[in-house]
């Protein structure tokens, strides 16, 4: 059960309800305006749904029951190693006095190696999109782009116009989307190579390790990137997982598994 649903259960009769005006028909056929209290969150039980829908349109989605995951010794060591890396990044931030609370590592469960790591740079760079998750996705995108372009035929590379090549920057965070190139035949060949590269989507099947639960925007970015699993340590009341359950929304075309991890001393 998520934090929001627990709140809805415990506090359904208190501040989680808000007054609304509703027309009621009197016995003589006249209408009067009355105030009723309605739920401000979705119901988490069938009984709540049956009671609340009489006054207000609500949707009831039963929680799916997942089997407890079983990690082998090698996979457990891989997960712990990356979580420890996130913790060390947090501790290093406190030592340096920056006190950044959000650090993310993207790793490959197949290669058992970290592919990207970043801190939250939104405040430092004064850029609303440079959360740690978004920065890591940008780093992975830059790495994959360089890898595919390096494998292109030399004759295709020679046809790239200098003006187009000059727009590409070495800093993967200068733009959170890949640099656009002109629609020439040579560039089209490069784009075909990018779209047909192994791995399909950008972060398909990769694991994300975070010191803090990602926000709604970052969770949607993880959905679009097709990650496999998310491991986070510190939950957030308004987080994309605990509150919105973005990782398992049936309306979305991709789902991933999310784990809240506990630090042991």
Short mmCIF file of C-alpha atoms in Angstrom, two decimals:
data_model
loop_
_atom_site.label_atom_id
_atom_site.label_comp_id
_atom_site.label_asym_id
_atom_site.label_seq_id
_atom_site.Cartn_x
_atom_site.Cartn_y
_atom_site.Cartn_z
CA UNK A 1 0.00 0.00 0.00
CA UNK A 2 1.42 3.43 -0.83
CA UNK A 3 1.81 6.32 1.58
CA UNK A 4 -0.98 8.28 -0.09
CA UNK A 5 -3.37 5.36 0.18
CA UNK A 6 -2.55 4.86 3.85
CA UNK A 7 -3.29 8.53 4.42
CA UNK A 8 -6.59 8.16 2.61
CA UNK A 9 -7.53 5.23 4.85
CA UNK A 10 -6.51 6.79 8.15
CA UNK A 11 -7.65 10.34 7.50
CA UNK A 12 -10.60 9.81 5.17
CA UNK A 13 -12.91 11.66 7.55
CA UNK A 14 -10.63 14.61 8.30
CA UNK A 15 -8.59 17.03 6.22
CA UNK A 16 -8.35 14.74 3.20
CA UNK A 17 -11.95 15.63 2.39
CA UNK A 18 -13.00 18.93 0.88
CA UNK A 19 -16.44 20.59 0.72
CA UNK A 20 -18.24 20.92 -2.62
CA UNK A 21 -21.62 22.32 -3.61
CA UNK A 22 -24.24 19.93 -4.95
CA UNK A 23 -27.80 20.43 -6.13
CA UNK A 24 -30.40 18.47 -4.19
CA UNK A 25 -34.04 18.09 -5.19
CA UNK A 26 -36.67 18.88 -2.58
CA UNK A 27 -39.89 16.95 -2.24
CA UNK A 28 -41.80 19.62 -4.17
CA UNK A 29 -39.42 19.38 -7.12
CA UNK A 30 -37.38 22.52 -6.32
CA UNK A 31 -33.59 22.45 -6.19
CA UNK A 32 -31.41 23.71 -3.38
CA UNK A 33 -27.65 24.01 -3.07
CA UNK A 34 -26.10 21.92 -0.30
CA UNK A 35 -22.49 21.40 0.80
CA UNK A 36 -21.05 17.89 1.12
CA UNK A 37 -17.61 16.56 1.96
CA UNK A 38 -15.95 14.49 -0.75
CA UNK A 39 -12.62 12.60 -0.85
CA UNK A 40 -9.57 14.39 -2.22
CA UNK A 41 -7.71 11.13 -2.94
CA UNK A 42 -8.53 7.93 -4.77
CA UNK A 43 -10.06 5.10 -2.70
CA UNK A 44 -7.78 2.23 -1.71
CA UNK A 45 -10.51 -0.26 -0.74
CA UNK A 46 -13.68 -1.46 -2.43
CA UNK A 47 -15.77 -0.28 0.53
CA UNK A 48 -14.40 3.27 0.19
CA UNK A 49 -15.13 3.21 -3.54
CA UNK A 50 -18.76 2.13 -3.04
CA UNK A 51 -19.29 4.82 -0.40
CA UNK A 52 -17.48 7.70 -2.08
CA UNK A 53 -18.82 7.29 -5.62
CA UNK A 54 -22.33 8.14 -4.42
CA UNK A 55 -21.25 11.76 -4.03
CA UNK A 56 -18.21 12.14 -6.26
CA UNK A 57 -16.78 10.37 -9.35
CA UNK A 58 -13.80 8.30 -8.21
CA UNK A 59 -11.76 5.47 -9.73
CA UNK A 60 -10.77 2.34 -7.86
CA UNK A 61 -7.67 0.42 -8.92
CA UNK A 62 -6.81 -2.54 -6.66
CA UNK A 63 -3.13 -2.86 -5.83
CA UNK A 64 -1.38 -5.68 -7.62
CA UNK A 65 0.19 -8.29 -5.38
CA UNK A 66 3.80 -8.91 -6.38
CA UNK A 67 5.81 -11.92 -5.36
CA UNK A 68 8.82 -11.07 -3.18
CA UNK A 69 11.91 -10.86 -5.41
CA UNK A 70 14.68 -13.36 -4.94
CA UNK A 71 18.21 -12.03 -5.41
CA UNK A 72 21.14 -14.33 -5.88
CA UNK A 73 24.45 -13.66 -4.17
CA UNK A 74 25.99 -12.01 -7.25
CA UNK A 75 22.98 -9.80 -7.92
CA UNK A 76 22.70 -8.84 -4.25
CA UNK A 77 26.36 -7.79 -4.27
CA UNK A 78 25.75 -5.75 -7.44
CA UNK A 79 22.76 -3.93 -5.91
CA UNK A 80 24.56 -3.26 -2.63
CA UNK A 81 27.65 -2.02 -4.44
CA UNK A 82 25.70 0.62 -6.36
CA UNK A 83 23.65 1.67 -3.35
CA UNK A 84 26.87 2.08 -1.37
CA UNK A 85 28.21 4.25 -4.22
CA UNK A 86 25.15 6.50 -3.90
CA UNK A 87 25.64 6.71 -0.12
CA UNK A 88 29.32 7.60 -0.53
CA UNK A 89 28.37 10.37 -2.97
CA UNK A 90 25.97 11.78 -0.35
CA UNK A 91 28.62 11.60 2.36
CA UNK A 92 31.16 13.28 0.08
CA UNK A 93 28.70 16.07 -0.58
CA UNK A 94 28.30 16.71 3.15
CA UNK A 95 32.08 16.75 3.63
CA UNK A 96 32.48 19.32 0.87
CA UNK A 97 29.69 21.42 2.33
CA UNK A 98 27.43 21.26 -0.72
CA UNK A 99 24.80 19.14 1.10
CA UNK A 100 23.14 17.86 -2.05
CA UNK A 101 20.60 15.21 -1.04
CA UNK A 102 19.89 13.71 -4.45
CA UNK A 103 22.39 11.44 -6.18
CA UNK A 104 21.69 8.87 -8.89
CA UNK A 105 23.66 6.02 -10.46
CA UNK A 106 22.57 4.22 -13.64
CA UNK A 107 24.02 0.73 -14.01
CA UNK A 108 23.77 -2.26 -16.30
CA UNK A 109 22.59 -5.49 -14.61
CA UNK A 110 24.16 -7.50 -17.44
CA UNK A 111 27.62 -5.94 -17.34
CA UNK A 112 27.35 -5.34 -13.56
CA UNK A 113 28.92 -1.89 -14.01
CA UNK A 114 27.86 1.71 -13.49
CA UNK A 115 27.24 3.66 -16.70
CA UNK A 116 26.46 7.14 -15.36
CA UNK A 117 26.29 8.99 -12.07
CA UNK A 118 25.25 12.52 -11.19
CA UNK A 119 24.08 14.82 -8.45
CA UNK A 120 21.08 17.13 -8.58
CA UNK A 121 22.32 20.15 -10.53
CA UNK A 122 19.05 22.08 -10.81
CA UNK A 123 19.99 24.64 -8.17
CA UNK A 124 23.68 24.92 -9.11
CA UNK A 125 23.01 25.32 -12.84
CA UNK A 126 19.72 27.18 -12.32
CA UNK A 127 18.05 24.80 -14.73
CA UNK A 128 14.67 23.24 -13.79
CA UNK A 129 15.34 20.02 -15.73
CA UNK A 130 18.74 19.13 -14.30
CA UNK A 131 17.61 16.75 -11.62
CA UNK A 132 19.98 13.88 -10.96
CA UNK A 133 17.86 11.39 -12.93
CA UNK A 134 17.64 13.69 -15.94
CA UNK A 135 21.39 14.35 -15.85
CA UNK A 136 22.15 10.62 -15.82
CA UNK A 137 19.81 10.01 -18.77
CA UNK A 138 21.60 12.79 -20.66
CA UNK A 139 24.98 11.19 -19.92
CA UNK A 140 23.77 7.79 -21.14
CA UNK A 141 22.36 9.41 -24.28
CA UNK A 142 25.65 11.15 -25.03
CA UNK A 143 27.60 7.94 -24.48
CA UNK A 144 25.33 5.89 -26.73
CA UNK A 145 25.37 8.57 -29.44
CA UNK A 146 29.18 8.64 -29.51
CA UNK A 147 29.33 4.85 -29.56
CA UNK A 148 26.98 4.52 -32.55
CA UNK A 149 28.50 7.38 -34.52
CA UNK A 150 31.95 5.86 -34.03
CA UNK A 151 30.71 2.67 -35.71
CA UNK A 152 29.32 4.46 -38.77
CA UNK A 153 31.08 4.07 -42.11
CA UNK A 154 33.81 6.58 -42.86
CA UNK A 155 32.10 7.73 -46.05
CA UNK A 156 28.99 8.62 -44.05
CA UNK A 157 31.03 10.57 -41.51
CA UNK A 158 32.75 12.56 -44.29
CA UNK A 159 29.38 13.77 -45.60
CA UNK A 160 28.44 15.45 -42.33
CA UNK A 161 28.60 19.20 -42.88
CA UNK A 162 31.02 21.14 -40.65
CA UNK A 163 28.26 23.49 -39.55
CA UNK A 164 26.26 20.55 -38.27
CA UNK A 165 29.22 18.98 -36.50
CA UNK A 166 29.96 22.28 -34.79
CA UNK A 167 26.58 22.21 -33.06
CA UNK A 168 27.53 19.06 -31.13
CA UNK A 169 28.98 19.83 -27.71
CA UNK A 170 31.19 17.69 -25.52
CA UNK A 171 29.07 18.50 -22.47
CA UNK A 172 26.14 16.05 -22.32
CA UNK A 173 24.28 18.42 -20.00
CA UNK A 174 24.41 21.43 -22.32
CA UNK A 175 21.13 20.10 -23.65
CA UNK A 176 18.90 17.45 -22.14
CA UNK A 177 17.93 16.25 -25.62
CA UNK A 178 20.30 15.01 -28.37
CA UNK A 179 21.58 17.76 -30.66
CA UNK A 180 19.53 18.04 -33.84
CA UNK A 181 21.21 17.68 -37.23
CA UNK A 182 20.11 18.70 -40.72
CA UNK A 183 17.94 16.37 -42.75
CA UNK A 184 20.62 15.46 -45.27
CA UNK A 185 21.00 11.96 -46.63
CA UNK A 186 24.21 11.42 -44.68
CA UNK A 187 22.58 12.42 -41.41
CA UNK A 188 19.58 10.22 -42.18
CA UNK A 189 21.94 7.27 -42.43
CA UNK A 190 23.36 8.15 -39.02
CA UNK A 191 19.88 8.43 -37.52
CA UNK A 192 18.99 5.03 -38.96
CA UNK A 193 22.05 3.61 -37.26
CA UNK A 194 21.02 5.21 -33.98
CA UNK A 195 17.47 3.86 -34.14
CA UNK A 196 18.59 0.34 -35.07
CA UNK A 197 21.31 0.06 -32.45
CA UNK A 198 21.26 -2.72 -29.88
CA UNK A 199 19.28 -1.91 -26.76
CA UNK A 200 16.21 -0.36 -28.41
CA UNK A 201 15.17 2.44 -26.08
CA UNK A 202 17.75 4.62 -24.40
CA UNK A 203 17.95 2.97 -20.96
CA UNK A 204 16.08 -0.23 -21.71
CA UNK A 205 16.64 -2.82 -18.98
CA UNK A 206 19.05 -0.66 -16.98
CA UNK A 207 18.88 -0.18 -13.21
CA UNK A 208 18.64 3.19 -11.47
CA UNK A 209 19.93 3.70 -7.93
CA UNK A 210 18.87 6.90 -6.16
CA UNK A 211 19.51 8.38 -2.75
CA UNK A 212 16.04 9.92 -2.78
CA UNK A 213 12.80 8.87 -4.44
CA UNK A 214 12.54 10.60 -7.85
CA UNK A 215 9.92 13.26 -8.44
CA UNK A 216 7.01 12.86 -10.84
CA UNK A 217 8.89 14.39 -13.77
CA UNK A 218 11.90 12.12 -13.27
CA UNK A 219 9.72 9.01 -12.90
CA UNK A 220 8.04 9.80 -16.22
CA UNK A 221 11.50 10.21 -17.76
CA UNK A 222 12.38 6.75 -16.45
CA UNK A 223 9.20 5.36 -18.03
CA UNK A 224 10.08 6.90 -21.39
CA UNK A 225 13.64 5.57 -21.11
CA UNK A 226 12.32 2.04 -20.41
CA UNK A 227 14.40 1.28 -17.33
CA UNK A 228 14.09 -2.12 -15.70
CA UNK A 229 14.31 -1.40 -11.99
CA UNK A 230 14.54 1.54 -9.59
CA UNK A 231 16.20 1.32 -6.16
CA UNK A 232 15.87 4.33 -3.85
CA UNK A 233 16.70 4.90 -0.18
CA UNK A 234 14.77 7.92 1.08
CA UNK A 235 11.04 8.11 0.21
CA UNK A 236 9.13 11.33 -0.44
CA UNK A 237 5.49 11.94 0.45
CA UNK A 238 4.82 13.51 -2.95
CA UNK A 239 7.20 11.25 -4.87
CA UNK A 240 6.47 9.73 -8.22
CA UNK A 241 6.44 6.22 -6.72
CA UNK A 242 4.99 6.54 -3.20
CA UNK A 243 2.26 9.00 -4.12
CA UNK A 244 1.55 8.62 -7.85
CA UNK A 245 2.67 4.99 -8.44
CA UNK A 246 3.91 5.99 -11.89
CA UNK A 247 5.97 2.81 -12.17
CA UNK A 248 2.79 0.70 -12.30
CA UNK A 249 0.11 2.90 -13.89
CA UNK A 250 -1.92 0.82 -16.33
CA UNK A 251 -2.49 3.87 -18.53
CA UNK A 252 1.23 4.02 -19.36
CA UNK A 253 2.86 1.79 -21.96
CA UNK A 254 5.82 0.77 -19.81
CA UNK A 255 6.19 -0.37 -16.21
CA UNK A 256 9.19 -1.00 -14.03
CA UNK A 257 9.81 -2.44 -10.58
CA UNK A 258 10.61 -0.04 -7.73
CA UNK A 259 12.31 -0.95 -4.45
CA UNK A 260 12.63 1.19 -1.35
CA UNK A 261 15.88 0.18 0.32
CA UNK A 262 16.81 0.51 3.98
CA UNK A 263 20.23 1.56 5.18
CA UNK A 264 21.70 -0.76 7.80
CA UNK A 265 24.44 0.32 10.16
#
